[in-house]
Short mmCIF file of N, CA and C in Angstrom, two decimals:
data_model
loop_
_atom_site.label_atom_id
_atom_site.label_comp_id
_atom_site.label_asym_id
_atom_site.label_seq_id
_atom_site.Cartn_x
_atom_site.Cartn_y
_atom_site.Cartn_z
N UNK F 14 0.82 -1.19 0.00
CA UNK F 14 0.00 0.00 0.00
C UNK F 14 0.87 1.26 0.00
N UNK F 15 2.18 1.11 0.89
CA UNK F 15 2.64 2.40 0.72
C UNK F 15 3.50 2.63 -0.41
N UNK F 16 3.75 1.59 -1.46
CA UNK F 16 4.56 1.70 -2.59
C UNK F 16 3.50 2.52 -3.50
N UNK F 17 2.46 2.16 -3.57
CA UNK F 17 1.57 2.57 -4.26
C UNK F 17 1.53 4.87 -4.54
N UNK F 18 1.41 5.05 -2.90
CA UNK F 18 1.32 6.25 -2.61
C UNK F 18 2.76 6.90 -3.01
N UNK F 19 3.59 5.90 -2.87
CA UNK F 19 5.20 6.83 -3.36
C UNK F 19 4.95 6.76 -4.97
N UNK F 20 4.42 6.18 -5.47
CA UNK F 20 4.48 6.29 -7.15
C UNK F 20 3.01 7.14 -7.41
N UNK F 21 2.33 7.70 -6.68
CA UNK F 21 1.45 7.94 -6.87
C UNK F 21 1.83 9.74 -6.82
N UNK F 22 2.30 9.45 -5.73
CA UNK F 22 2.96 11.08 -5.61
C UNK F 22 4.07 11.01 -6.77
N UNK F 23 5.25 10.51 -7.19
CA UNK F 23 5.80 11.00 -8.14
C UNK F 23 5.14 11.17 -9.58
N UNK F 24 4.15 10.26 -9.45
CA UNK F 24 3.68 10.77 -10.68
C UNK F 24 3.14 11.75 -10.79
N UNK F 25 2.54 12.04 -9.74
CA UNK F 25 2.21 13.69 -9.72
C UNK F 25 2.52 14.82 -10.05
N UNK F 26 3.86 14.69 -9.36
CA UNK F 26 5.50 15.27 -8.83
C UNK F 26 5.19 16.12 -10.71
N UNK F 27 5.50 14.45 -11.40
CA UNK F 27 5.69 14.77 -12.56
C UNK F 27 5.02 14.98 -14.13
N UNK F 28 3.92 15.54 -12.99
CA UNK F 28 3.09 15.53 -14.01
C UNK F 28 3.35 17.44 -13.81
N UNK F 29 3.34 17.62 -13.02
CA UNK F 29 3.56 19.05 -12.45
C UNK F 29 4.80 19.87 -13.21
N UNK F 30 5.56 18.76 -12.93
CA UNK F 30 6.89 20.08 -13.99
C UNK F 30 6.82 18.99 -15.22
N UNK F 31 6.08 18.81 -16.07
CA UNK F 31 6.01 18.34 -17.86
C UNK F 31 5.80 19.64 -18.34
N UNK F 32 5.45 20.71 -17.91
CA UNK F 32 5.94 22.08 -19.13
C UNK F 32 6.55 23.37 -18.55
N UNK F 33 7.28 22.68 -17.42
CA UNK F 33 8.06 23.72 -16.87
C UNK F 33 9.20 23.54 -17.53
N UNK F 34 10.30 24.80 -18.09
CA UNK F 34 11.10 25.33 -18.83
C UNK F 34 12.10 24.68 -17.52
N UNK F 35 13.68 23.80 -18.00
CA UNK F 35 14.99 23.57 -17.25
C UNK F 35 15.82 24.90 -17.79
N UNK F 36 16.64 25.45 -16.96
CA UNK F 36 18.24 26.45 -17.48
C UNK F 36 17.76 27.51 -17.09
N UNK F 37 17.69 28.56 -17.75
CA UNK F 37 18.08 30.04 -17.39
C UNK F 37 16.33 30.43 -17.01
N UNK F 38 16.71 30.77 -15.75
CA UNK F 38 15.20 32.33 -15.88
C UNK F 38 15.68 33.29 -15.42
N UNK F 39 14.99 34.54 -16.07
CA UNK F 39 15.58 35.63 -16.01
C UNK F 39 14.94 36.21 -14.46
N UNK F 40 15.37 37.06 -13.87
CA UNK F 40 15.17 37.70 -12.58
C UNK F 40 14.78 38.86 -12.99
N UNK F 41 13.29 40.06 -12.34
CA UNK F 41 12.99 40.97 -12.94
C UNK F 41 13.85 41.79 -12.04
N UNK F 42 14.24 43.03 -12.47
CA UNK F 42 14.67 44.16 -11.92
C UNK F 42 14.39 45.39 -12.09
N UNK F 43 14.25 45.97 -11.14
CA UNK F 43 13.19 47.40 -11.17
C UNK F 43 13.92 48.25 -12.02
N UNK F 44 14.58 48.58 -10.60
CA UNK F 44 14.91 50.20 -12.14
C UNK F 44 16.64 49.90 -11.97
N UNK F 45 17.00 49.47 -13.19
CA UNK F 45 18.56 49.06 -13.53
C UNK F 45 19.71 50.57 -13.81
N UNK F 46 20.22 50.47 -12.86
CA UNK F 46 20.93 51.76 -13.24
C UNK F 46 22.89 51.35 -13.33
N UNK F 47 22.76 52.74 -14.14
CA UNK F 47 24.21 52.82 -14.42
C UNK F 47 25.66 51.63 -13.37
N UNK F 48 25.45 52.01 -12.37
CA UNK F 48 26.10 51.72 -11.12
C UNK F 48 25.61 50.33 -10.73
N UNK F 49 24.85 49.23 -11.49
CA UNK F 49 24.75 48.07 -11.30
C UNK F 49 26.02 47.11 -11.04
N UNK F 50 25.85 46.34 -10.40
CA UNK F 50 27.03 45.04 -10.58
C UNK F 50 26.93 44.67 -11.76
N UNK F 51 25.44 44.12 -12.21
CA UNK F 51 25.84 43.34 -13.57
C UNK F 51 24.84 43.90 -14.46
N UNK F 52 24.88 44.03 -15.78
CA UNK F 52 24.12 44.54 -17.06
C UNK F 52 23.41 43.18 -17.49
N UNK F 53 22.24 43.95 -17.66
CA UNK F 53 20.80 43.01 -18.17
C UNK F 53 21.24 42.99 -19.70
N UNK F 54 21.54 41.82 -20.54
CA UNK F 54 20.99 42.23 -21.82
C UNK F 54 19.93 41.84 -22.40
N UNK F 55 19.28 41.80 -23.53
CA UNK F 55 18.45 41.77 -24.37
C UNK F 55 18.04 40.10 -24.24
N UNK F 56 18.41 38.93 -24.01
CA UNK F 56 18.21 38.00 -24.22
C UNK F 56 17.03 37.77 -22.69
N UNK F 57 17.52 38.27 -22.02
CA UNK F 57 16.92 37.56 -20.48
C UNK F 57 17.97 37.15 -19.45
N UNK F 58 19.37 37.18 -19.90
CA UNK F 58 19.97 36.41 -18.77
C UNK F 58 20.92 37.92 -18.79
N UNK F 59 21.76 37.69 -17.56
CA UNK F 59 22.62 38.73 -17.52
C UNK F 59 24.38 38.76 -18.00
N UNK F 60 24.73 40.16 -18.35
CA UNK F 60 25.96 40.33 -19.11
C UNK F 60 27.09 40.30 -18.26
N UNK F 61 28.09 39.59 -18.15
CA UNK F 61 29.34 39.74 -17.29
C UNK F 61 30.57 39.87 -18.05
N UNK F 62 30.40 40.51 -19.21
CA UNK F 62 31.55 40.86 -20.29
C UNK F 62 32.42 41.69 -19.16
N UNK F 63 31.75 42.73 -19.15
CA UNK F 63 32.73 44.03 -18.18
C UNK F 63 33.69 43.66 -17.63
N UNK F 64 33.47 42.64 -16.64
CA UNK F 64 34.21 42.67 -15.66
C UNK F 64 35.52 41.91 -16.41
N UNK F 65 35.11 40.86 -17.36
CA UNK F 65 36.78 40.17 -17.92
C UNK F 65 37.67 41.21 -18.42
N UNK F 66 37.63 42.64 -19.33
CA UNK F 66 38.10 44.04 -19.38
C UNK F 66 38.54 44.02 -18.17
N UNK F 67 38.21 44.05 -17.05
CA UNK F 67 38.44 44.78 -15.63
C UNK F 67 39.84 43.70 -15.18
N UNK F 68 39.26 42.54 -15.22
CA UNK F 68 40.15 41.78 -14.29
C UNK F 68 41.36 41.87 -15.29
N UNK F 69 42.66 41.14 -14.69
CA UNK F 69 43.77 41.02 -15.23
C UNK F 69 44.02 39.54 -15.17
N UNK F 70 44.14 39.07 -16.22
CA UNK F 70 44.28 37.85 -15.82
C UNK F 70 45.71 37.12 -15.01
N UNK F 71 45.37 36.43 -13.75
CA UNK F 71 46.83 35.82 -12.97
C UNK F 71 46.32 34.14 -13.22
N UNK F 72 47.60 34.01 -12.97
CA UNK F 72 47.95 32.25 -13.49
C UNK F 72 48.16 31.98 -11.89
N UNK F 73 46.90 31.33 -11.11
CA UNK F 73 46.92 31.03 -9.82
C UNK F 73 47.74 29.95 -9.75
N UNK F 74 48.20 28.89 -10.80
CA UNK F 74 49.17 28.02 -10.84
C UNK F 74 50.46 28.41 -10.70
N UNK F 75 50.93 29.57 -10.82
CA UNK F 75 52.39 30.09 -10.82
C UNK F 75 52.58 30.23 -9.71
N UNK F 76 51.28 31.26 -9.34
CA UNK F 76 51.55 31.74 -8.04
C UNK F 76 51.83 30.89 -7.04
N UNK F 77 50.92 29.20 -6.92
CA UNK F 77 51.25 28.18 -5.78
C UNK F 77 52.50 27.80 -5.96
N UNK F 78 52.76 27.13 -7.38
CA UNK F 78 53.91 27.25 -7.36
C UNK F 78 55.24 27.61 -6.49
N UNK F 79 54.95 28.80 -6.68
CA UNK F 79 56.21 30.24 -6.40
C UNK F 79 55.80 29.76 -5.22
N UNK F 80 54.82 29.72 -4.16
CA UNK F 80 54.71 29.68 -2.87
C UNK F 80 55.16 28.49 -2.29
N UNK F 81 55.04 27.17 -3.01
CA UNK F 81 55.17 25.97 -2.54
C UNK F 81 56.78 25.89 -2.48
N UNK F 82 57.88 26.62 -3.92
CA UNK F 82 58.76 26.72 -3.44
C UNK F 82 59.81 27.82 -2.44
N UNK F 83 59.01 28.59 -2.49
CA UNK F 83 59.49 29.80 -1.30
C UNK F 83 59.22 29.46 -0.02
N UNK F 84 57.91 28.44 0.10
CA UNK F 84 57.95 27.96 1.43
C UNK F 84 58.65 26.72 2.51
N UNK F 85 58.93 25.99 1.11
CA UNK F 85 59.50 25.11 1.49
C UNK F 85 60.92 25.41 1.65
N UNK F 86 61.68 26.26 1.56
CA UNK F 86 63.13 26.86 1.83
C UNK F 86 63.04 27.22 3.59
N UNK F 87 61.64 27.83 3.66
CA UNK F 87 61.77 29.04 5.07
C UNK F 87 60.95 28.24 6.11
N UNK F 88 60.84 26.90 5.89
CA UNK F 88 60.07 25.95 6.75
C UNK F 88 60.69 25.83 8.04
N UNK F 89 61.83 25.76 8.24
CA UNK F 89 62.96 25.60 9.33
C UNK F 89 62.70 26.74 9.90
N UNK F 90 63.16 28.13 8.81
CA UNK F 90 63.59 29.08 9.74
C UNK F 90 62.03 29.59 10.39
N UNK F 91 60.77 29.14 10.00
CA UNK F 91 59.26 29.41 10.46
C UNK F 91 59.32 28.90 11.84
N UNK F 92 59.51 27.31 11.87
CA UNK F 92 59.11 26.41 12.55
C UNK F 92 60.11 27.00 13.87
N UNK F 93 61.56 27.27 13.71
CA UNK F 93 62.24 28.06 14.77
C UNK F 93 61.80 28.91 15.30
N UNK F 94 60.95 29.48 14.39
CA UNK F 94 60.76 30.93 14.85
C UNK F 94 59.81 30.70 15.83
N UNK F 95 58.38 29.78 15.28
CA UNK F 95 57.45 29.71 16.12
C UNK F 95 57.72 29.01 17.32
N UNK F 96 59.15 27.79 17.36
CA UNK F 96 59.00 27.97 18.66
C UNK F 96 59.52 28.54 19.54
N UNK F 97 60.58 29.34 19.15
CA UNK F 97 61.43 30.25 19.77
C UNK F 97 59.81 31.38 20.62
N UNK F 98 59.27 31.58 19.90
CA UNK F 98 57.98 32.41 19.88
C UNK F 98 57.28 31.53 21.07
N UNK F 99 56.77 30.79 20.75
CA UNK F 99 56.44 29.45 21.67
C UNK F 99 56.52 29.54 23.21
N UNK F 100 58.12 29.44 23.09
CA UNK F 100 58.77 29.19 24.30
C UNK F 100 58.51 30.68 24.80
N UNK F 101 59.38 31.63 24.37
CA UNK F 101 58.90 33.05 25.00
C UNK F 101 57.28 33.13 25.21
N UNK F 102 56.54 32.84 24.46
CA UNK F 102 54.94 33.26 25.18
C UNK F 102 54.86 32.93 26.31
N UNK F 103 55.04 30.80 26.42
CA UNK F 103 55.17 30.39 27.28
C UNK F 103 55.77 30.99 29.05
N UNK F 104 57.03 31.33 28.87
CA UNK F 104 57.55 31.74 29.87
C UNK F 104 57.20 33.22 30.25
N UNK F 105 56.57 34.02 28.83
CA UNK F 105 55.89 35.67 29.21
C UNK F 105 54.35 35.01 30.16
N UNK F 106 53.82 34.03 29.60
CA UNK F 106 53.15 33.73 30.51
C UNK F 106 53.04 33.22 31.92
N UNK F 107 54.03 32.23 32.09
CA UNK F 107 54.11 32.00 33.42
C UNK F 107 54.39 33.35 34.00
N UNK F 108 55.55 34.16 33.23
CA UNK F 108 55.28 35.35 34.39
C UNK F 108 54.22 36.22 34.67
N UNK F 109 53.37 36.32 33.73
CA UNK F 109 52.42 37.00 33.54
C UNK F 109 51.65 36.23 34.89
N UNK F 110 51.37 35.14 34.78
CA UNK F 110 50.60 34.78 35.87
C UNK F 110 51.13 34.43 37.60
N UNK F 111 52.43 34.55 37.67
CA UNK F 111 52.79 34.35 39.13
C UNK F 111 52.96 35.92 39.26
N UNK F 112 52.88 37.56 38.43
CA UNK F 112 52.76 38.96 39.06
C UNK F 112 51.06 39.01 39.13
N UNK F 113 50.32 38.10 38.38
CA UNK F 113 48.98 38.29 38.76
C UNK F 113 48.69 37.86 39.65
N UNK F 114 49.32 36.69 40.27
CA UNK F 114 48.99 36.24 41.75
C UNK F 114 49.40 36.51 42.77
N UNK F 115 50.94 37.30 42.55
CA UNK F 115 51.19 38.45 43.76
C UNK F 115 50.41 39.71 43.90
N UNK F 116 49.64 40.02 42.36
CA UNK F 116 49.25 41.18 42.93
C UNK F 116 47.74 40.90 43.35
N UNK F 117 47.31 39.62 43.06
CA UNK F 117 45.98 39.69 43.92
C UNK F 117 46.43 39.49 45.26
N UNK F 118 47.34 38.63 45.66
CA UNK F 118 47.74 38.63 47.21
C UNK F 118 48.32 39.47 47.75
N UNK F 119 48.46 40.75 46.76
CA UNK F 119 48.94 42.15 47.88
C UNK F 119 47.33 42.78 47.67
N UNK F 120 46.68 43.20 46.95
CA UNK F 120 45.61 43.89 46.74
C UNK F 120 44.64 42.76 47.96
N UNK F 121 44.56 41.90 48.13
CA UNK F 121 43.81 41.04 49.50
C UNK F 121 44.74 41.96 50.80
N UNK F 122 46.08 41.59 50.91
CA UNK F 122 46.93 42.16 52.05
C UNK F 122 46.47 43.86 52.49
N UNK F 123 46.13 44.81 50.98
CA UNK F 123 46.18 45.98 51.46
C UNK F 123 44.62 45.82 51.80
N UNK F 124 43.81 45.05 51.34
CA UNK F 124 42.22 45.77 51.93
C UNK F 124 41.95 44.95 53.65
N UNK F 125 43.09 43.86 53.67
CA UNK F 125 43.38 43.59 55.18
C UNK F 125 44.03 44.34 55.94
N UNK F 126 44.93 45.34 55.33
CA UNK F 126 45.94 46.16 56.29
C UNK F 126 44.87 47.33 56.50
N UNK F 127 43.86 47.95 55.56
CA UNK F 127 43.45 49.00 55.46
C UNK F 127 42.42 49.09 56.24
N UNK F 128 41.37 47.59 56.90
CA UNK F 128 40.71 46.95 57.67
C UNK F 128 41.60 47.18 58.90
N UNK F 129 42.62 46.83 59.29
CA UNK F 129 43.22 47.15 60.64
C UNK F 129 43.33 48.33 60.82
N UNK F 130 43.96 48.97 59.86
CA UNK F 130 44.78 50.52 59.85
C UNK F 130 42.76 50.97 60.50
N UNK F 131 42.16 51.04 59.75
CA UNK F 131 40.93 51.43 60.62
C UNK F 131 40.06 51.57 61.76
N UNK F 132 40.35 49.97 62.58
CA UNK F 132 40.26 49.67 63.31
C UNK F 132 40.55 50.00 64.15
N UNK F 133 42.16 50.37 63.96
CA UNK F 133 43.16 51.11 65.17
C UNK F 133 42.99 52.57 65.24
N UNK F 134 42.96 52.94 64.11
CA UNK F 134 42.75 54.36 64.36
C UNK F 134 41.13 54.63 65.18
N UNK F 135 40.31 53.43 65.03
CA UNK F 135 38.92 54.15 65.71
C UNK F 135 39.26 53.60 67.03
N UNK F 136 39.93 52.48 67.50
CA UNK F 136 40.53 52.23 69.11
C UNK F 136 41.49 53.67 69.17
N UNK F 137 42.35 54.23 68.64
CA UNK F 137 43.03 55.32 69.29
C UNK F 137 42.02 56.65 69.53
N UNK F 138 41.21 56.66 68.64
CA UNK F 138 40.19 58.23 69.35
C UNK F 138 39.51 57.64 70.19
N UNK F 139 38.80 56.24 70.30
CA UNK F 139 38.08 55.94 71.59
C UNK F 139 39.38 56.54 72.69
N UNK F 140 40.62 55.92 72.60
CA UNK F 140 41.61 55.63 73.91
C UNK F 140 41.59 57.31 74.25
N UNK F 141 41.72 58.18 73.48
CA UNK F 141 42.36 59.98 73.22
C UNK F 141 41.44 60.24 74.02
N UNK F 142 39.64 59.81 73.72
CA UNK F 142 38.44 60.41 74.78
C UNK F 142 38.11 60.02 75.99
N UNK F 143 39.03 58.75 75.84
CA UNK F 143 38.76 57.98 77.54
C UNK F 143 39.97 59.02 78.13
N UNK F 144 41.01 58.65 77.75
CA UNK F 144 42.31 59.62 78.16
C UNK F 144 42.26 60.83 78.97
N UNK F 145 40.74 61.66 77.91
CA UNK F 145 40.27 63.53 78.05
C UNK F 145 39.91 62.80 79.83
N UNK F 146 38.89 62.04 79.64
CA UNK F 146 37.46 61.76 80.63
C UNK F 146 38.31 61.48 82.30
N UNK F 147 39.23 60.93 81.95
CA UNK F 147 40.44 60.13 82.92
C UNK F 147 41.24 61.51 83.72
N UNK F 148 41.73 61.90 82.72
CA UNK F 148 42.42 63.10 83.62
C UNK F 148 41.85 63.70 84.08
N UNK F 149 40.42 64.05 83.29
CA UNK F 149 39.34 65.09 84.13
C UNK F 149 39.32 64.37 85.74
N UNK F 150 38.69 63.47 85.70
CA UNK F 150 38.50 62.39 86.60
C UNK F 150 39.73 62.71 88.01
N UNK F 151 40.57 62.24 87.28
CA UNK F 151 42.17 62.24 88.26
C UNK F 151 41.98 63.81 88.59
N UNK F 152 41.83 64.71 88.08
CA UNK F 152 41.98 66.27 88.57
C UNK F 152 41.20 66.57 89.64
N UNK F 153 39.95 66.15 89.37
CA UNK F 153 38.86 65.97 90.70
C UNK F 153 39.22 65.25 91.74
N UNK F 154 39.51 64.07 91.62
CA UNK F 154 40.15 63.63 92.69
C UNK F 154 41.50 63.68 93.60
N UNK F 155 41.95 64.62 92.77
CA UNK F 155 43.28 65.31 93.35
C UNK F 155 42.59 66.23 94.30
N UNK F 156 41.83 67.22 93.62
CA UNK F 156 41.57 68.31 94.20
C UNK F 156 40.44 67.90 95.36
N UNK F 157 39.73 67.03 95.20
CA UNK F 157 39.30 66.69 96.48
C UNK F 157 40.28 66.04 97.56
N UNK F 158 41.27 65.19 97.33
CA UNK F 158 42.25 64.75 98.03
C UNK F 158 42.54 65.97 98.87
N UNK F 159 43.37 66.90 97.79
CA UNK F 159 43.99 68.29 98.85
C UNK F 159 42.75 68.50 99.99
N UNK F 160 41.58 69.39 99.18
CA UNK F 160 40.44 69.30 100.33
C UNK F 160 40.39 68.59 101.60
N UNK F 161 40.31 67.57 101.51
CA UNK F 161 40.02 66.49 102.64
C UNK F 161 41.67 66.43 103.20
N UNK F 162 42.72 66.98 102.70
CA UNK F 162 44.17 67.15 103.55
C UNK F 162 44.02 68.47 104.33
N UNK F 163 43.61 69.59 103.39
CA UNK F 163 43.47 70.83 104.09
C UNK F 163 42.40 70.57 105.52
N UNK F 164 41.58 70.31 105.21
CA UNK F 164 40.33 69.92 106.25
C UNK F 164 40.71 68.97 107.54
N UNK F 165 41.40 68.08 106.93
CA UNK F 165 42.54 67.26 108.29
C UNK F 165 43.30 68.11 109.01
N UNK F 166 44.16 69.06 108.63
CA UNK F 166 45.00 69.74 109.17
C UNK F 166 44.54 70.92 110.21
N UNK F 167 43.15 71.13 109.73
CA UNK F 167 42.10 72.01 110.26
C UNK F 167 41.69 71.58 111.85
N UNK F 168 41.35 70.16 111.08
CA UNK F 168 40.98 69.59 112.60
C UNK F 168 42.10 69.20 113.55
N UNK F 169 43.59 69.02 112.59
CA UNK F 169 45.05 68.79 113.93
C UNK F 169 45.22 69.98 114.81
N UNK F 170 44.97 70.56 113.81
CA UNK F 170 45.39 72.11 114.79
C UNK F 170 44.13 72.07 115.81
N UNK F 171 42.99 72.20 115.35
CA UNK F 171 41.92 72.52 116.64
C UNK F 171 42.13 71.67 117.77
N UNK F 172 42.30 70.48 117.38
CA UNK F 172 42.59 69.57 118.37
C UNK F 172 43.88 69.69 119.12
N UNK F 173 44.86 70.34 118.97
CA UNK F 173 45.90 70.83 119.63
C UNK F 173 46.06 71.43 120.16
N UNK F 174 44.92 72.53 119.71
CA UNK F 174 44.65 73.77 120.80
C UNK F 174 43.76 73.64 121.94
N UNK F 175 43.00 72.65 121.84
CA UNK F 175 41.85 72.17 122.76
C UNK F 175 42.42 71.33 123.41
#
């Protein structure tokens, strides 16, 4: 049954293109101007005369040629080169990456030093205002000390005289 439907459709297929035209169709184009890539002619298909005028003709065979033997002379001095090249990347890289890993482990060190350096400086103005509060403190109690000496001496004498 399904052989049937595959020949059934090609015959279709081909019944469909029995007066369709094979090779060239032409492409319409609006408005063809001067400055085109390629010139329409008269037949339907398009003109590419121009451009053989334009080009110059090169013999791409010479040219491999010429390359296959110019390259094969400088194969050594390439292959040196690249690894001479090689090796220097190589070792520009390792250095490249052990100053990238000192400088992330100083750039960690300074935002740790800069974390202390902070720290300390906000313990030294606490210490500077306890310091103010302290001497105040000690001054009062000096000066009451004297007081309570003067006031002793007050009472030696009375008591000496009595």
């Amino acid at each position: 049954m399904a052989m049937l439907t595959i020949r059934a459709r090609r015959a279709l297929k081909n019944y469909e293109n029995r007066g369709r035209e094979y090779g060239r169709e032409t492409v319409p184009v609006g408005n063809p101007t001067e400055n085109a890539l390629i010139d329409k002619d008269g037949i339907g298909g398009y003109d590419w005369s121009y451009q053989a005028e334009k080009e110059h003709s090169i013999n791409y065979a010479l040219m491999a040629l010429k390359s296959l033997r110019s390259s094969s002379s400088l194969d050594s001095e390439v292959d040196s080169c690249s690894k001479t090249c090689l090796k220097a990347y190589a070792t520009i890289k390792e250095q490249y990456d052990s100053l990238s890993s000192d400088y992330k482990k100083s750039q960690f060190n300074l935002v740790s030093y800069k974390a202390g350096l902070q720290s300390v400086e906000e313990r030294l103005v606490l210490y500077k205002n306890n310091k103010a509060l302290f001497e105040e403190k000690i001054n009062i109690l000096n000066l009451e000390v004297r007081l309570r000496d003067n006031v002793l001496v007050d009472y030696t004498k009375k008591l000496e005289k009595a």
